[in-house]
PDB file of C-alpha atoms in Angstrom:
ATOM      1  CA  MET A 286     203.404  72.971  83.506  1.00  0.00           C
ATOM      2  CA  GLU A 287     201.265  75.607  81.787  1.00  0.00           C
ATOM      3  CA  PRO A 288     201.854  76.232  78.043  1.00  0.00           C
ATOM      4  CA  GLU A 289     203.552  79.613  78.499  1.00  0.00           C
ATOM      5  CA  ALA A 290     205.914  78.230  81.128  1.00  0.00           C
ATOM      6  CA  LEU A 291     206.651  75.241  78.927  1.00  0.00           C
ATOM      7  CA  GLY A 292     207.522  77.598  76.084  1.00  0.00           C
ATOM      8  CA  GLY A 293     209.975  79.406  78.352  1.00  0.00           C
ATOM      9  CA  LEU A 294     211.538  76.110  79.364  1.00  0.00           C
ATOM     10  CA  LEU A 295     211.920  75.033  75.730  1.00  0.00           C
ATOM     11  CA  ARG A 296     213.687  78.300  74.910  1.00  0.00           C
ATOM     12  CA  ALA A 297     215.999  77.887  77.909  1.00  0.00           C
ATOM     13  CA  VAL A 298     216.888  74.328  76.884  1.00  0.00           C
ATOM     14  CA  ASP A 299     217.555  75.402  73.305  1.00  0.00           C
ATOM     15  CA  ALA A 300     219.992  78.040  74.585  1.00  0.00           C
ATOM     16  CA  HIS A 301     221.679  75.628  77.038  1.00  0.00           C
ATOM     17  CA  ASP A 302     225.463  75.826  76.642  1.00  0.00           C
ATOM     18  CA  GLY A 303     226.291  72.704  78.641  1.00  0.00           C
ATOM     19  CA  GLN A 304     227.118  69.231  77.378  1.00  0.00           C
ATOM     20  CA  PRO A 305     225.697  69.000  73.804  1.00  0.00           C
ATOM     21  CA  ALA A 306     224.306  65.460  74.248  1.00  0.00           C
ATOM     22  CA  VAL A 307     222.510  66.426  77.479  1.00  0.00           C
ATOM     23  CA  ARG A 308     221.040  69.491  75.775  1.00  0.00           C
ATOM     24  CA  LEU A 309     219.700  67.288  72.982  1.00  0.00           C
ATOM     25  CA  ALA A 310     218.295  64.795  75.493  1.00  0.00           C
ATOM     26  CA  LEU A 311     216.424  67.655  77.179  1.00  0.00           C
ATOM     27  CA  MET A 312     215.166  68.789  73.773  1.00  0.00           C
ATOM     28  CA  MET A 313     213.925  65.296  72.875  1.00  0.00           C
ATOM     29  CA  LEU A 314     212.201  64.573  76.196  1.00  0.00           C
ATOM     30  CA  PRO A 315     209.201  66.891  75.726  1.00  0.00           C
ATOM     31  CA  HIS A 316     208.777  65.889  72.062  1.00  0.00           C
ATOM     32  CA  MET A 317     208.604  62.136  72.792  1.00  0.00           C
ATOM     33  CA  PHE A 318     207.808  62.125  76.560  1.00  0.00           C
ATOM     34  CA  PRO A 319     209.248  58.661  77.296  1.00  0.00           C
ATOM     35  CA  ARG A 320     210.198  57.711  80.811  1.00  0.00           C
ATOM     36  CA  PRO A 321     213.550  59.448  81.425  1.00  0.00           C
ATOM     37  CA  GLY A 322     215.300  56.130  82.057  1.00  0.00           C
ATOM     38  CA  GLU A 323     214.173  54.871  78.647  1.00  0.00           C
ATOM     39  CA  LEU A 324     215.691  57.887  76.919  1.00  0.00           C
ATOM     40  CA  ARG A 325     218.807  57.837  79.085  1.00  0.00           C
ATOM     41  CA  MET A 326     219.489  54.211  78.120  1.00  0.00           C
ATOM     42  CA  ALA A 327     218.462  54.546  74.457  1.00  0.00           C
ATOM     43  CA  GLU A 328     220.787  52.815  71.995  1.00  0.00           C
ATOM     44  CA  TRP A 329     221.321  53.768  68.368  1.00  0.00           C
ATOM     45  CA  LYS A 330     220.346  50.262  67.219  1.00  0.00           C
ATOM     46  CA  GLU A 331     216.807  50.839  68.568  1.00  0.00           C
ATOM     47  CA  PHE A 332     216.152  53.636  66.051  1.00  0.00           C
ATOM     48  CA  ASP A 333     214.858  52.998  62.538  1.00  0.00           C
ATOM     49  CA  LEU A 334     215.372  56.425  61.033  1.00  0.00           C
ATOM     50  CA  GLU A 335     213.912  55.473  57.645  1.00  0.00           C
ATOM     51  CA  ALA A 336     210.688  54.232  59.222  1.00  0.00           C
ATOM     52  CA  ALA A 337     210.852  57.066  61.806  1.00  0.00           C
ATOM     53  CA  VAL A 338     210.302  54.712  64.747  1.00  0.00           C
ATOM     54  CA  TRP A 339     212.110  54.170  68.034  1.00  0.00           C
ATOM     55  CA  THR A 340     211.440  50.691  69.419  1.00  0.00           C
ATOM     56  CA  ILE A 341     212.138  50.510  73.144  1.00  0.00           C
ATOM     57  CA  PRO A 342     212.889  46.871  74.033  1.00  0.00           C
ATOM     58  CA  ALA A 343     210.651  45.185  76.579  1.00  0.00           C
ATOM     59  CA  GLU A 344     213.461  44.768  79.095  1.00  0.00           C
ATOM     60  CA  LYS A 345     213.933  48.547  79.231  1.00  0.00           C
ATOM     61  CA  THR A 346     210.294  49.451  79.804  1.00  0.00           C
ATOM     62  CA  LYS A 347     208.494  49.695  83.112  1.00  0.00           C
ATOM     63  CA  MET A 348     205.722  47.378  81.913  1.00  0.00           C
ATOM     64  CA  ARG A 349     208.155  44.902  80.293  1.00  0.00           C
ATOM     65  CA  ARG A 350     206.481  45.306  76.907  1.00  0.00           C
ATOM     66  CA  ALA A 351     208.236  46.619  73.804  1.00  0.00           C
ATOM     67  CA  HIS A 352     207.058  50.147  73.033  1.00  0.00           C
ATOM     68  CA  LYS A 353     207.186  51.988  69.714  1.00  0.00           C
ATOM     69  CA  VAL A 354     207.555  55.767  69.558  1.00  0.00           C
ATOM     70  CA  PRO A 355     206.851  57.677  66.309  1.00  0.00           C
ATOM     71  CA  LEU A 356     209.714  60.013  65.434  1.00  0.00           C
ATOM     72  CA  THR A 357     208.646  63.429  64.193  1.00  0.00           C
ATOM     73  CA  VAL A 358     210.603  65.604  61.781  1.00  0.00           C
ATOM     74  CA  GLN A 359     211.790  67.654  64.743  1.00  0.00           C
ATOM     75  CA  VAL A 360     213.102  64.598  66.596  1.00  0.00           C
ATOM     76  CA  LEU A 361     214.789  63.291  63.440  1.00  0.00           C
ATOM     77  CA  GLN A 362     216.560  66.650  63.138  1.00  0.00           C
ATOM     78  CA  MET A 363     217.734  66.352  66.754  1.00  0.00           C
ATOM     79  CA  LEU A 364     219.015  62.848  66.061  1.00  0.00           C
ATOM     80  CA  ALA A 365     220.870  64.149  63.001  1.00  0.00           C
ATOM     81  CA  GLU A 366     222.520  66.763  65.221  1.00  0.00           C
ATOM     82  CA  LEU A 367     223.377  64.131  67.833  1.00  0.00           C
ATOM     83  CA  GLU A 368     224.741  61.485  65.448  1.00  0.00           C
ATOM     84  CA  PRO A 369     228.139  63.134  64.800  1.00  0.00           C
ATOM     85  CA  ILE A 370     228.597  63.519  68.570  1.00  0.00           C
ATOM     86  CA  THR A 371     227.706  60.019  69.827  1.00  0.00           C
ATOM     87  CA  GLY A 372     226.727  58.008  66.732  1.00  0.00           C
ATOM     88  CA  GLU A 373     229.836  55.845  66.710  1.00  0.00           C
ATOM     89  CA  GLY A 374     229.068  54.478  70.166  1.00  0.00           C
ATOM     90  CA  LYS A 375     226.351  52.316  71.678  1.00  0.00           C
ATOM     91  CA  TYR A 376     224.306  54.894  73.549  1.00  0.00           C
ATOM     92  CA  LEU A 377     222.735  58.102  72.303  1.00  0.00           C
ATOM     93  CA  PHE A 378     223.667  59.742  75.601  1.00  0.00           C
ATOM     94  CA  PRO A 379     226.860  58.149  76.936  1.00  0.00           C
ATOM     95  CA  SER A 380     228.475  59.105  80.210  1.00  0.00           C
ATOM     96  CA  ILE A 381     231.376  61.512  79.862  1.00  0.00           C
ATOM     97  CA  ARG A 382     233.383  59.076  82.001  1.00  0.00           C
ATOM     98  CA  SER A 383     232.743  55.968  79.900  1.00  0.00           C
ATOM     99  CA  SER A 384     231.078  55.516  76.515  1.00  0.00           C
ATOM    100  CA  GLU A 385     230.093  52.027  77.699  1.00  0.00           C
ATOM    101  CA  ARG A 386     227.566  53.496  80.148  1.00  0.00           C
ATOM    102  CA  PRO A 387     224.704  55.933  79.634  1.00  0.00           C
ATOM    103  CA  ILE A 388     224.364  59.216  81.486  1.00  0.00           C
ATOM    104  CA  THR A 389     223.215  58.879  85.078  1.00  0.00           C
ATOM    105  CA  ASP A 390     219.704  59.148  86.477  1.00  0.00           C
ATOM    106  CA  ASN A 391     220.489  62.588  87.808  1.00  0.00           C
ATOM    107  CA  SER A 392     222.037  64.086  84.646  1.00  0.00           C
ATOM    108  CA  LEU A 393     218.829  65.482  83.154  1.00  0.00           C
ATOM    109  CA  ASN A 394     217.410  66.850  86.394  1.00  0.00           C
ATOM    110  CA  ALA A 395     220.788  68.383  87.264  1.00  0.00           C
ATOM    111  CA  ALA A 396     220.830  70.126  83.887  1.00  0.00           C
ATOM    112  CA  LEU A 397     217.342  71.507  84.538  1.00  0.00           C
ATOM    113  CA  ARG A 398     218.540  72.866  87.889  1.00  0.00           C
ATOM    114  CA  ARG A 399     221.516  74.537  86.167  1.00  0.00           C
ATOM    115  CA  LEU A 400     219.043  76.215  83.827  1.00  0.00           C
ATOM    116  CA  GLY A 401     217.379  77.732  86.883  1.00  0.00           C
ATOM    117  CA  PHE A 402     214.314  75.500  87.205  1.00  0.00           C
ATOM    118  CA  GLY A 403     213.617  74.211  90.716  1.00  0.00           C
ATOM    119  CA  LYS A 404     212.501  70.660  91.388  1.00  0.00           C
ATOM    120  CA  ASP A 405     209.075  72.012  92.327  1.00  0.00           C
ATOM    121  CA  GLU A 406     208.816  73.533  88.808  1.00  0.00           C
ATOM    122  CA  VAL A 407     209.967  70.748  86.505  1.00  0.00           C
ATOM    123  CA  THR A 408     211.567  67.307  86.502  1.00  0.00           C
ATOM    124  CA  ALA A 409     212.577  65.096  83.597  1.00  0.00           C
ATOM    125  CA  HIS A 410     209.679  62.767  84.401  1.00  0.00           C
ATOM    126  CA  GLY A 411     207.252  65.688  84.596  1.00  0.00           C
ATOM    127  CA  PHE A 412     207.195  66.109  80.818  1.00  0.00           C
ATOM    128  CA  ARG A 413     204.970  63.020  80.699  1.00  0.00           C
ATOM    129  CA  ALA A 414     202.287  64.551  82.897  1.00  0.00           C
ATOM    130  CA  THR A 415     202.490  67.838  80.996  1.00  0.00           C
ATOM    131  CA  ALA A 416     202.079  66.091  77.636  1.00  0.00           C
ATOM    132  CA  SER A 417     199.195  63.971  78.927  1.00  0.00           C
ATOM    133  CA  THR A 418     197.359  67.000  80.329  1.00  0.00           C
ATOM    134  CA  LEU A 419     197.804  69.241  77.297  1.00  0.00           C
ATOM    135  CA  LEU A 420     197.024  66.529  74.739  1.00  0.00           C
ATOM    136  CA  ASN A 421     193.839  65.604  76.602  1.00  0.00           C
ATOM    137  CA  GLU A 422     192.854  69.282  76.858  1.00  0.00           C
ATOM    138  CA  MET A 423     193.178  69.669  73.083  1.00  0.00           C
ATOM    139  CA  GLY A 424     190.192  67.358  72.629  1.00  0.00           C
ATOM    140  CA  LYS A 425     191.589  66.123  69.310  1.00  0.00           C
ATOM    141  CA  TRP A 426     192.878  62.724  70.339  1.00  0.00           C
ATOM    142  CA  HIS A 427     191.331  59.523  71.645  1.00  0.00           C
ATOM    143  CA  PRO A 428     192.299  59.087  75.324  1.00  0.00           C
ATOM    144  CA  ASP A 429     193.430  55.531  74.540  1.00  0.00           C
ATOM    145  CA  ALA A 430     195.887  56.871  71.945  1.00  0.00           C
ATOM    146  CA  ILE A 431     197.382  59.201  74.545  1.00  0.00           C
ATOM    147  CA  GLU A 432     197.592  56.412  77.117  1.00  0.00           C
ATOM    148  CA  ARG A 433     199.174  54.090  74.573  1.00  0.00           C
ATOM    149  CA  GLN A 434     201.763  56.741  73.702  1.00  0.00           C
ATOM    150  CA  LEU A 435     202.577  57.033  77.399  1.00  0.00           C
ATOM    151  CA  ALA A 436     203.080  53.227  77.419  1.00  0.00           C
ATOM    152  CA  HIS A 437     200.464  52.805  80.112  1.00  0.00           C
ATOM    153  CA  VAL A 438     199.109  49.268  80.176  1.00  0.00           C
ATOM    154  CA  GLU A 439     195.365  48.759  80.409  1.00  0.00           C
ATOM    155  CA  SER A 440     194.412  46.502  83.325  1.00  0.00           C
ATOM    156  CA  ASN A 441     191.387  45.052  81.522  1.00  0.00           C
ATOM    157  CA  ASP A 442     192.453  42.052  79.387  1.00  0.00           C
ATOM    158  CA  VAL A 443     190.084  42.786  76.499  1.00  0.00           C
ATOM    159  CA  ARG A 444     190.969  46.478  76.342  1.00  0.00           C
ATOM    160  CA  ARG A 445     194.670  45.645  76.647  1.00  0.00           C
ATOM    161  CA  ALA A 446     194.461  43.283  73.649  1.00  0.00           C
ATOM    162  CA  TYR A 447     192.707  46.007  71.666  1.00  0.00           C
ATOM    163  CA  ALA A 448     195.086  48.774  72.705  1.00  0.00           C
ATOM    164  CA  ARG A 449     198.182  46.796  71.782  1.00  0.00           C
ATOM    165  CA  GLY A 450     197.515  47.091  68.070  1.00  0.00           C
ATOM    166  CA  ALA A 451     195.288  50.128  67.949  1.00  0.00           C
ATOM    167  CA  HIS A 452     195.875  53.824  67.478  1.00  0.00           C
ATOM    168  CA  TRP A 453     199.244  53.723  65.703  1.00  0.00           C
ATOM    169  CA  ASP A 454     198.108  55.954  62.824  1.00  0.00           C
ATOM    170  CA  GLU A 455     196.460  58.331  65.276  1.00  0.00           C
ATOM    171  CA  ARG A 456     199.569  58.368  67.447  1.00  0.00           C
ATOM    172  CA  VAL A 457     201.749  59.279  64.446  1.00  0.00           C
ATOM    173  CA  LYS A 458     199.430  62.220  63.652  1.00  0.00           C
ATOM    174  CA  MET A 459     199.206  63.173  67.329  1.00  0.00           C
ATOM    175  CA  MET A 460     202.967  63.234  67.795  1.00  0.00           C
ATOM    176  CA  ARG A 461     203.413  65.294  64.634  1.00  0.00           C
ATOM    177  CA  HIS A 462     200.852  67.781  65.938  1.00  0.00           C
ATOM    178  CA  TRP A 463     202.502  67.742  69.379  1.00  0.00           C
ATOM    179  CA  SER A 464     205.958  68.540  67.993  1.00  0.00           C
ATOM    180  CA  ASN A 465     204.506  71.386  65.935  1.00  0.00           C
ATOM    181  CA  TYR A 466     202.654  72.591  69.027  1.00  0.00           C
ATOM    182  CA  LEU A 467     205.902  72.621  71.014  1.00  0.00           C
ATOM    183  CA  ASP A 468     207.602  74.556  68.215  1.00  0.00           C
ATOM    184  CA  GLY A 469     204.803  77.109  68.477  1.00  0.00           C
ATOM    185  CA  LEU A 470     205.295  77.411  72.229  1.00  0.00           C
ATOM    186  CA  GLN A 471     209.044  77.775  71.817  1.00  0.00           C
ATOM    187  CA  THR A 472     208.680  80.606  69.324  1.00  0.00           C
ATOM    188  CA  GLY A 473     206.114  82.382  71.494  1.00  0.00           C
ATOM    189  CA  ALA A 474     202.898  81.629  69.617  1.00  0.00           C
ATOM    190  CA  ARG A 475     199.713  82.304  71.599  1.00  0.00           C
ATOM    191  CA  ILE A 476     197.689  79.164  72.234  1.00  0.00           C
ATOM    192  CA  LEU A 477     194.067  79.076  71.105  1.00  0.00           C
ATOM    193  CA  LYS A 478     192.364  75.708  71.646  1.00  0.00           C
ATOM    194  CA  GLY A 479     195.376  73.706  70.531  1.00  0.00           C
ATOM    195  CA  THR A 480     196.214  75.904  67.533  1.00  0.00           C
ATOM    196  CA  PHE A 481     198.696  78.733  67.166  1.00  0.00           C
ATOM    197  CA  ARG A 482     198.432  82.459  66.653  1.00  0.00           C
ATOM    198  CA  ARG A 483     201.503  84.664  66.541  1.00  0.00           C
ATOM    199  CA  GLY A 484     201.858  87.686  68.785  1.00  0.00           C
TER     200      GLY A 484
END
């Protein structure tokens, strides 16, 4: 998705008048770009709000390795908005039918369709490709930091051992920049080589 189109999508999601928890899930997805199933099944106990880290347990990840996601100020604000709605339960995004189950696989994509976006325009999983493309195009971040944030596992044993512990500080800075970048898109800032200019 091109930056201008992404900005339009962010504005549409922000104005979404559907289920509040689903709206917040759609707001969080582009800021953190996890796999949709990881966000859908996220539990409150996985979030350390003081340390600003979401730790996805190994059993919930595609690669079966625990994955840490830095939480930006924007995401922490979304979590603060969500907490009064679902904070007393297990899941951040429980099913409306049972608080013991998370929302379904189709919930996020169905909400995108209700907002008027076709499946050829955007899917919940597509935020990952968009983030990867735009972050790489910025030229500010080490490709390994981007890959690590996407929880892609390096096939080379030596590189995998290095990547496991590397790039955390860079990823924290990158995610902060990314959330600010998304805010700029949402408010209609013009993009100039990864920076913002109003108007």
